[in-house]
C-alpha positions as CSV (number, residue, x, y, z in Angstrom):
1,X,105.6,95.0,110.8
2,X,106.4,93.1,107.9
3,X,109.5,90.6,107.4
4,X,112.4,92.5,107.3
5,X,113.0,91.4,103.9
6,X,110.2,93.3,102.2
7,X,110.8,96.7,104.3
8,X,112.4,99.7,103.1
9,X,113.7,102.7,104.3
10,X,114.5,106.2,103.1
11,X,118.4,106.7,103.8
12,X,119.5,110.6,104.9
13,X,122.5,110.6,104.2
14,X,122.5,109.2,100.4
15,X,118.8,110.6,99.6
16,X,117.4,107.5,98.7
17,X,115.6,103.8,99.3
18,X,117.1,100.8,101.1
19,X,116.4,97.8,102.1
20,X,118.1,96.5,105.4
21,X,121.9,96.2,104.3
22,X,121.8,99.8,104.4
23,X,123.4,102.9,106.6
24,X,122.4,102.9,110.3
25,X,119.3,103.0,111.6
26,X,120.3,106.8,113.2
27,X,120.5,107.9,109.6
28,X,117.5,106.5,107.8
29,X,113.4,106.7,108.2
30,X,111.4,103.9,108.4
31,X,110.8,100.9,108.1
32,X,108.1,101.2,105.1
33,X,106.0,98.5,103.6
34,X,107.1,99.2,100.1
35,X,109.9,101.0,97.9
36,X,107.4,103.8,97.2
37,X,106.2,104.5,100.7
38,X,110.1,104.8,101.5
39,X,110.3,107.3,98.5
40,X,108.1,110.0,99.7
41,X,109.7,109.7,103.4
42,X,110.5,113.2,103.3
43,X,107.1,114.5,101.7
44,X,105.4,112.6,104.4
45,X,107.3,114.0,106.8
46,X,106.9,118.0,105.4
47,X,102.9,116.7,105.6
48,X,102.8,116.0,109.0
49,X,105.2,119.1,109.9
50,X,102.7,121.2,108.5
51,X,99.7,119.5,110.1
52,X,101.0,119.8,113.6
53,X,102.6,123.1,113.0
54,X,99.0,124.2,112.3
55,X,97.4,122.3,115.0
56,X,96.0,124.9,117.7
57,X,96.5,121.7,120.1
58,X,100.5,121.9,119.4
59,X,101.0,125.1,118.8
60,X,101.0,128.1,121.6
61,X,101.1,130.5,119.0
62,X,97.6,129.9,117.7
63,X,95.9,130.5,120.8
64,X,94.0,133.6,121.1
């Protein structure tokens, strides 16, 4: 990963980017690269969800 200095993270708590002065680790995704990889944390995360919630490999419900 990057210097610390140029990462980012998406905070939970407050709903938006930080850099590393910001809440705990616990509360926060990331790190991310840049401000705007940090932004869509949470539409990342919804993308994957849905990905493995339709992956027959992950899901017992999809088996026949």
């Amino acid at each position: 990963m990057s210097d610390s200095a140029t990462e980012y993270w998406f905070c939970l708590t407050h709903h938006r980017v930080e850099g590393p002065e910001g809440c705990r680790n616990a509360e926060r995704l990331g790190p991310y690269a840049t401000e705007a990889e940090a932004a869509r944390a949470l539409d990342k995360v919804e993308e994957r969800n849905e990905q493995w919630d339709n992956d027959p490999r992950w899901n017992d419900d999809l088996e026949d």
